[in-house]
Coordinates of N, CA and C in Angstrom, one line a residue:
X1 N 1.0 -1.0 -0.3 CA 0.1 -0.3 -0.4 C 0.6 1.8 0.4
X2 N 1.5 1.9 0.8 CA 2.7 2.2 0.7 C 3.5 2.6 -0.7
X3 N 4.0 1.5 -1.3 CA 4.1 1.9 -3.1 C 3.4 2.4 -3.5
X4 N 2.1 1.8 -3.2 CA 1.2 2.9 -4.6 C 0.9 4.0 -3.8
X5 N 0.8 4.2 -2.3 CA 1.1 5.9 -2.8 C 2.0 6.7 -2.6
X6 N 3.3 6.4 -2.8 CA 4.0 6.8 -3.2 C 4.1 7.3 -5.1
X7 N 3.4 6.1 -5.3 CA 3.4 6.4 -7.2 C 2.3 7.4 -7.2
X8 N 1.5 7.8 -6.4 CA 0.1 8.5 -6.7 C 0.8 9.7 -5.8
X9 N 1.7 9.8 -5.3 CA 2.5 11.2 -5.1 C 2.9 11.7 -6.3
X10 N 4.0 10.7 -6.7 CA 4.8 11.3 -7.6 C 3.8 11.5 -9.2
X11 N 2.9 10.3 -9.5 CA 2.1 11.3 -10.7 C 1.4 12.8 -10.4
X12 N 0.6 13.1 -9.3 CA 0.5 14.1 -9.0 C 1.4 15.6 -9.5
X13 N 2.3 14.9 -8.8 CA 3.6 15.7 -9.0 C 4.1 15.9 -10.2
X14 N 4.1 15.1 -11.2 CA 4.4 15.1 -12.6 C 3.5 16.3 -13.2
X15 N 2.0 15.6 -12.6 CA 0.7 16.7 -13.7 C 0.7 17.6 -13.1
X16 N 1.3 18.3 -12.3 CA 1.9 19.7 -11.6 C 2.5 20.4 -12.1
X17 N 3.3 19.8 -12.9 CA 4.2 20.4 -13.9 C 4.5 20.1 -14.8
X18 N 3.9 19.3 -15.8 CA 2.4 19.3 -16.7 C 2.4 20.3 -16.9
X19 N 1.2 20.5 -15.4 CA 0.4 22.0 -15.9 C 0.7 23.7 -15.9
X20 N 2.1 23.4 -15.3 CA 2.7 24.6 -15.0 C 3.4 25.0 -16.4
X21 N 3.7 23.4 -17.0 CA 4.6 24.0 -18.6 C 3.9 24.2 -19.3
X22 N 2.6 23.8 -19.3 CA 1.3 24.6 -20.4 C 0.6 25.5 -20.0
X23 N 0.7 26.0 -18.5 CA 0.0 27.1 -18.4 C 1.0 28.5 -18.9
X24 N 2.4 28.0 -18.7 CA 3.6 28.9 -19.8 C 3.8 29.2 -20.9
X25 N 3.3 28.3 -21.4 CA 3.3 28.4 -23.3 C 2.2 29.1 -23.2
X26 N 0.7 29.1 -22.4 CA -0.2 29.8 -23.3 C 0.0 31.1 -22.7
X27 N 0.4 31.1 -21.6 CA 0.8 32.8 -21.6 C 1.8 33.3 -22.4
X28 N 2.5 32.4 -22.6 CA 3.7 33.2 -24.0 C 2.6 32.9 -25.3
X29 N 2.2 32.3 -25.7 CA 0.9 32.8 -27.1 C 0.5 34.0 -27.1
X30 N -0.8 34.0 -25.5 CA -1.1 35.2 -25.9 C -0.4 36.6 -25.7
X31 N 1.0 36.6 -24.7 CA 1.9 37.7 -25.0 C 1.9 38.1 -26.4
X32 N 2.4 36.7 -27.0 CA 3.1 37.2 -28.8 C 1.7 37.3 -29.5
X33 N 1.0 36.4 -29.4 CA -0.4 37.2 -30.1 C -0.6 38.6 -29.9
X34 N -1.1 39.3 -28.6 CA -1.3 40.2 -28.3 C 0.2 41.2 -28.9
X35 N 1.3 41.0 -28.7 CA 2.2 41.9 -29.1 C 1.8 42.4 -31.1
X36 N 1.7 41.3 -31.6 CA 0.9 41.0 -33.4 C 0.3 42.5 -33.4
X37 N -0.9 42.0 -32.8 CA -1.7 43.1 -32.7 C -1.6 43.8 -32.1
X38 N -0.6 44.3 -31.2 CA -0.1 46.1 -31.3 C 0.5 46.2 -32.6
X39 N 1.4 46.2 -33.7 CA 2.0 46.3 -34.1 C 1.1 46.5 -35.6
X40 N -0.4 45.5 -35.9 CA -0.7 45.4 -37.1 C -1.3 46.6 -36.6
X41 N -1.8 47.5 -35.6 CA -2.3 48.8 -35.3 C -2.0 50.2 -35.9
X42 N -0.7 49.8 -35.9 CA 0.1 50.9 -37.0 C 0.1 50.9 -38.3
X43 N -0.6 50.3 -38.8 CA -0.7 50.4 -40.1 C -1.3 51.3 -40.5
X44 N -2.6 51.5 -40.0 CA -3.5 52.5 -39.4 C -2.8 53.7 -39.7
X45 N -1.7 54.7 -39.1 CA -1.1 55.6 -39.3 C -1.0 55.6 -40.6
X46 N -0.3 54.6 -41.7 CA 0.3 55.0 -42.9 C -0.9 54.8 -43.5
X47 N -1.9 54.3 -43.6 CA -3.5 54.8 -44.2 C -3.6 55.6 -43.7
X48 N -3.3 56.3 -42.8 CA -4.2 57.6 -42.8 C -3.8 58.7 -43.3
X49 N -2.8 58.9 -43.9 CA -2.3 59.2 -44.8 C -3.0 59.8 -46.2
X50 N -3.2 58.5 -46.7 CA -3.8 58.1 -48.0 C -5.1 58.7 -47.9
X51 N -6.1 58.6 -46.5 CA -7.3 58.9 -46.5 C -7.5 60.3 -46.4
X52 N -6.2 61.0 -45.5 CA -6.9 62.2 -45.6 C -6.4 63.1 -47.1
X53 N -5.2 62.4 -47.7 CA -5.4 62.8 -49.3 C -6.7 62.8 -50.1
X54 N -7.6 61.7 -50.0 CA -8.5 61.1 -50.8 C -9.7 62.4 -50.0
X55 N -9.3 62.6 -48.6 CA -10.5 63.2 -48.3 C -10.4 64.9 -48.5
X56 N -9.3 65.3 -48.8 CA -8.3 66.7 -49.7 C -9.1 66.9 -50.9
X57 N -9.0 65.9 -51.6 CA -9.1 65.9 -53.0 C -10.4 65.9 -53.0
X58 N -11.3 65.5 -52.3 CA -12.6 65.5 -52.3 C -13.4 67.0 -51.8
X59 N -12.9 67.7 -51.1 CA -13.4 68.6 -50.0 C -13.0 69.8 -51.4
X60 N -11.9 69.8 -52.0 CA -11.6 70.9 -53.1 C -12.3 71.0 -54.2
X61 N -12.9 69.5 -55.1 CA -13.4 69.0 -55.6 C -14.7 69.5 -55.2
X62 N -15.3 69.6 -54.3 CA -16.4 69.7 -53.6 C -17.0 71.6 -53.5
X63 N -15.6 72.2 -53.7 CA -15.3 73.4 -53.4 C -15.3 74.1 -55.2
X64 N -14.6 73.6 -55.9 CA -15.0 73.7 -57.4 C -15.8 73.6 -57.9
X65 N -16.6 72.5 -57.5 CA -17.5 71.9 -58.5 C -18.9 72.7 -58.3
X66 N -19.3 73.3 -57.2 CA -20.3 73.7 -56.5 C -20.5 75.0 -56.5
X67 N -19.1 75.9 -57.1 CA -19.0 77.4 -57.0 C -19.0 78.0 -56.0
X68 N -18.6 77.1 -54.7 CA -18.3 77.9 -53.4 C -17.3 79.3 -53.8
X69 N -16.6 79.1 -54.3 CA -15.4 80.1 -54.3 C -16.0 81.7 -54.8
X70 N -16.9 81.4 -56.0 CA -17.8 82.4 -56.6 C -18.8 83.2 -55.5
X71 N -19.3 82.3 -54.8 CA -20.5 83.0 -54.0 C -19.5 82.9 -52.9
X72 N -18.0 82.9 -52.4 CA -17.7 83.6 -50.8 C -17.6 84.8 -51.4
X73 N -15.6 84.1 -51.9 CA -14.6 84.9 -51.7 C -15.2 86.4 -53.2
X74 N -15.2 86.0 -54.4 CA -15.5 86.7 -55.5 C -16.8 87.8 -54.9
X75 N -17.6 86.9 -54.3 CA -19.2 87.5 -54.3 C -18.8 88.7 -52.6
X76 N -18.4 87.8 -51.7 CA -18.1 88.8 -50.8 C -17.2 89.8 -49.8
X77 N -15.7 88.9 -51.1 CA -14.1 89.6 -50.4 C -14.1 89.2 -49.1
X78 N -13.3 89.4 -48.6 CA -12.6 89.0 -47.4 C -13.6 89.4 -46.2
X79 N -13.1 88.7 -44.9 CA -14.4 88.6 -44.2 C -15.5 88.1 -44.1
X80 N -16.7 88.7 -44.8 CA -18.0 87.9 -44.3 C -17.4 86.4 -45.5
X81 N -17.3 86.6 -46.4 CA -16.7 85.3 -47.7 C -15.7 84.4 -47.0
X82 N -14.6 84.8 -46.0 CA -13.9 83.6 -45.3 C -14.7 83.1 -44.2
X83 N -15.6 83.6 -43.3 CA -15.8 82.8 -42.9 C -17.1 82.3 -42.8
X84 N -17.4 82.1 -44.2 CA -18.9 81.6 -45.0 C -18.1 80.0 -45.2
X85 N -16.8 80.7 -46.2 CA -16.1 79.6 -46.4 C -15.5 78.3 -45.7
X86 N -15.0 79.2 -44.5 CA -14.9 78.1 -43.3 C -16.3 77.2 -42.8
X87 N -17.2 77.5 -42.5 CA -18.1 77.2 -42.4 C -18.2 76.2 -43.9
X88 N -18.2 76.2 -44.5 CA -18.7 75.7 -45.9 C -17.0 74.1 -45.7
X89 N -16.2 74.4 -45.5 CA -15.4 74.0 -45.4 C -15.1 72.8 -43.9
X90 N -15.1 73.5 -43.2 CA -15.8 72.3 -42.0 C -17.1 71.5 -41.9
X91 N -18.1 71.8 -42.2 CA -19.3 70.7 -43.0 C -19.3 70.0 -43.8
X92 N -17.6 70.3 -44.9 CA -17.6 69.2 -45.5 C -16.5 68.1 -45.0
X93 N -15.9 68.5 -43.5 CA -15.0 67.6 -43.0 C -15.6 66.5 -41.9
X94 N -15.3 65.5 -41.1 CA -15.4 64.7 -40.2 C -14.9 65.9 -38.8
X95 N -15.5 66.0 -37.7 CA -15.4 66.6 -37.3 C -14.5 66.5 -36.3
X96 N -13.3 65.5 -36.0 CA -11.9 65.0 -35.9 C -11.2 65.8 -36.9
X97 N -10.9 66.5 -37.6 CA -10.3 66.8 -38.7 C -10.1 68.4 -38.3
X98 N -9.0 68.8 -38.3 CA -8.3 69.8 -38.2 C -8.1 70.2 -40.1
X99 N -8.2 71.2 -40.3 CA -8.0 71.9 -41.9 C -7.4 73.4 -41.5
X100 N -6.2 73.2 -42.6 CA -5.8 74.8 -42.8 C -6.4 75.0 -44.4
X101 N -6.9 76.0 -44.8 CA -7.5 76.1 -46.5 C -6.6 77.6 -46.8
X102 N -5.8 77.5 -47.4 CA -5.6 78.5 -48.2 C -5.7 78.7 -49.5
X103 N -5.5 80.2 -49.8 CA -5.9 80.4 -51.5 C -5.4 81.8 -51.7
X104 N -4.8 81.1 -52.7 CA -4.3 82.4 -53.7 C -4.3 82.5 -55.2
X105 N -4.1 84.0 -54.9 CA -4.5 84.3 -56.3 C -3.4 84.2 -57.6
X106 N -3.5 83.7 -58.6 CA -2.3 83.4 -59.1 C -2.7 85.0 -60.4
X107 N -1.2 85.5 -60.6 CA -1.1 87.1 -61.2 C 0.0 86.9 -62.2
X108 N -0.9 87.0 -63.2 CA 0.3 86.8 -64.5 C 1.3 88.3 -64.2
X109 N 2.7 88.1 -64.2 CA 3.8 88.6 -64.6 C 4.3 88.4 -65.5
X110 N 3.9 88.4 -66.8 CA 4.6 87.9 -67.9 C 5.7 86.8 -67.7
X111 N 6.5 86.6 -67.8 CA 7.4 85.6 -67.9 C 7.4 84.4 -66.5
X112 N 6.8 84.9 -65.4 CA 6.3 84.0 -64.3 C 4.8 84.7 -63.7
X113 N 4.3 83.9 -62.8 CA 3.1 83.8 -61.8 C 2.9 84.6 -60.6
X114 N 3.0 85.6 -60.1 CA 2.5 85.6 -58.7 C 1.3 84.9 -57.6
X115 N 1.8 84.5 -56.5 CA 1.0 83.7 -56.0 C 0.9 84.9 -54.9
X116 N -0.3 85.7 -54.8 CA -0.9 86.1 -54.2 C -1.3 85.8 -53.0
X117 N -1.6 85.8 -51.8 CA -2.6 85.4 -50.6 C -3.9 85.9 -50.6
X118 N -4.9 85.4 -50.8 CA -5.8 85.7 -50.6 C -7.3 85.8 -49.2
X119 N -6.9 84.5 -49.0 CA -8.0 83.7 -47.9 C -7.3 83.0 -47.3
X120 N -7.2 83.1 -46.2 CA -7.0 81.6 -45.0 C -7.7 81.6 -44.0
X121 N -8.3 80.0 -44.2 CA -9.5 79.6 -43.1 C -8.8 78.7 -42.8
X122 N -9.1 78.4 -41.1 CA -8.5 77.4 -40.6 C -9.4 76.8 -39.3
X123 N -9.6 76.0 -38.6 CA -10.2 75.3 -37.4 C -9.4 74.9 -36.4
X124 N -8.1 75.7 -36.3 CA -6.8 75.1 -35.8 C -5.6 75.8 -35.1
X125 N -5.0 75.9 -34.9 CA -3.5 76.7 -34.5 C -2.3 75.9 -35.4
X126 N -1.6 76.6 -35.7 CA -0.3 75.7 -36.3 C 0.3 74.5 -35.9
X127 N 0.1 74.6 -34.4 CA 1.0 73.7 -33.2 C 0.2 72.7 -33.5
X128 N -0.9 72.5 -33.7 CA -2.0 71.0 -34.1 C -1.5 70.3 -35.5
X129 N -0.5 70.5 -36.1 CA -0.7 70.2 -37.4 C 1.1 69.6 -37.1
X130 N 2.1 70.4 -36.3 CA 3.7 70.5 -36.6 C 2.9 68.8 -35.2
X131 N 2.1 68.7 -34.3 CA 2.2 67.7 -33.2 C 1.3 66.4 -33.7
X132 N 1.2 66.6 -34.5 CA 0.4 65.6 -35.7 C 1.0 64.3 -36.0
X133 N 0.6 62.8 -35.9 CA 1.2 62.0 -36.6 C 1.2 61.9 -38.2
X134 N 0.4 62.3 -38.8 CA 0.2 62.4 -40.3 C -0.2 63.6 -40.5
X135 N 0.0 64.3 -42.3 CA -0.3 65.9 -42.3 C -0.5 65.5 -43.5
X136 N -1.6 66.3 -44.6 CA -2.0 65.7 -45.5 C -2.2 67.3 -46.6
X137 N -1.5 67.9 -47.1 CA -1.4 68.7 -48.5 C -1.9 68.4 -49.5
X138 N -2.8 68.8 -50.0 CA -3.7 68.7 -51.0 C -3.9 70.3 -51.7
X139 N -3.5 70.0 -52.9 CA -3.4 71.5 -53.8 C -4.2 71.1 -54.9
X140 N -4.8 72.6 -55.2 CA -5.6 72.2 -57.0 C -5.6 74.1 -57.4
X141 N -5.4 73.7 -58.9 CA -5.5 75.3 -59.3 C -7.3 74.8 -60.3
X142 N -7.3 76.4 -60.2 CA -9.1 76.4 -60.3 C -8.9 77.8 -61.1
X143 N -9.8 77.6 -62.6 CA -9.9 79.2 -62.7 C -11.7 79.5 -62.6
X144 N -12.3 80.6 -62.3 CA -13.1 80.7 -61.4 C -14.2 81.3 -63.1
X145 N -15.4 81.7 -63.0 CA -16.2 81.9 -64.5 C -15.8 83.4 -64.6
X146 N -15.3 84.4 -64.0 CA -14.5 85.2 -63.8 C -13.5 85.1 -64.6
X147 N -12.9 84.6 -64.7 CA -11.4 83.9 -65.4 C -10.2 84.5 -64.4
X148 N -10.6 84.5 -63.3 CA -9.7 84.6 -62.0 C -8.9 82.9 -61.9
X149 N -7.6 83.5 -61.6 CA -7.1 82.0 -61.4 C -6.7 81.4 -59.9
X150 N -7.5 80.6 -59.6 CA -6.5 81.0 -57.9 C -6.1 79.6 -57.4
X151 N -5.1 79.4 -56.8 CA -4.4 78.4 -56.1 C -5.0 77.9 -54.9
X152 N -5.8 76.8 -54.4 CA -6.0 76.3 -53.6 C -4.6 75.2 -52.5
X153 N -4.7 75.1 -51.5 CA -3.6 74.0 -50.8 C -4.7 73.6 -49.5
X154 N -4.4 72.8 -48.9 CA -5.5 72.6 -48.3 C -4.8 71.5 -47.3
X155 N -4.5 72.0 -46.0 CA -3.9 70.9 -45.0 C -4.8 70.5 -44.0
X156 N -4.6 69.0 -44.0 CA -5.4 68.4 -43.2 C -4.7 67.1 -42.0
X157 N -5.3 67.5 -40.7 CA -4.8 66.4 -40.3 C -6.2 66.4 -39.1
X158 N -5.6 64.7 -38.6 CA -6.9 64.2 -37.6 C -6.4 64.5 -36.2
X159 N -7.5 65.0 -35.5 CA -7.6 65.4 -33.8 C -6.4 64.4 -33.2
X160 N -5.8 64.7 -32.1 CA -6.0 63.9 -31.1 C -4.5 62.8 -31.9
X161 N -4.0 63.4 -33.2 CA -2.7 62.4 -33.5 C -1.7 61.9 -32.5
X162 N -1.2 62.9 -32.2 CA 0.1 63.1 -31.8 C 0.2 63.4 -30.1

């Protein structure tokens, strides 16, 4: 009977060691998989730049397509036109997106073109763009119905990116 009890105790000890090894392997696998998921989430930052570029082109295309410049800057000039333009751009973007839209008037000087700043609207300070992980800059050249040539530069960044 003593031999049988010693054999059972030995088996219990071996099973406890086997349990500990299996638990350690499971913990190692869980940490390895979690590190993989953390690394995979970094790809979002790389994709975010492409999304911001696409969003910028869509917003600028909307401004051009719907005649927003004729209805704002050319009609009202600076002041009210800029306030209305800021409202239009802000409503075209998600609420978590910072933007800075600068409009330049292209003036023909013979052999070269002068870019004269005409209007600039933004919903944040320049520091927000400096602290953001991804910043996108999109530009478009547009000729209005009056024959004025404009250069739009739209800078976008996600809020809370840095």
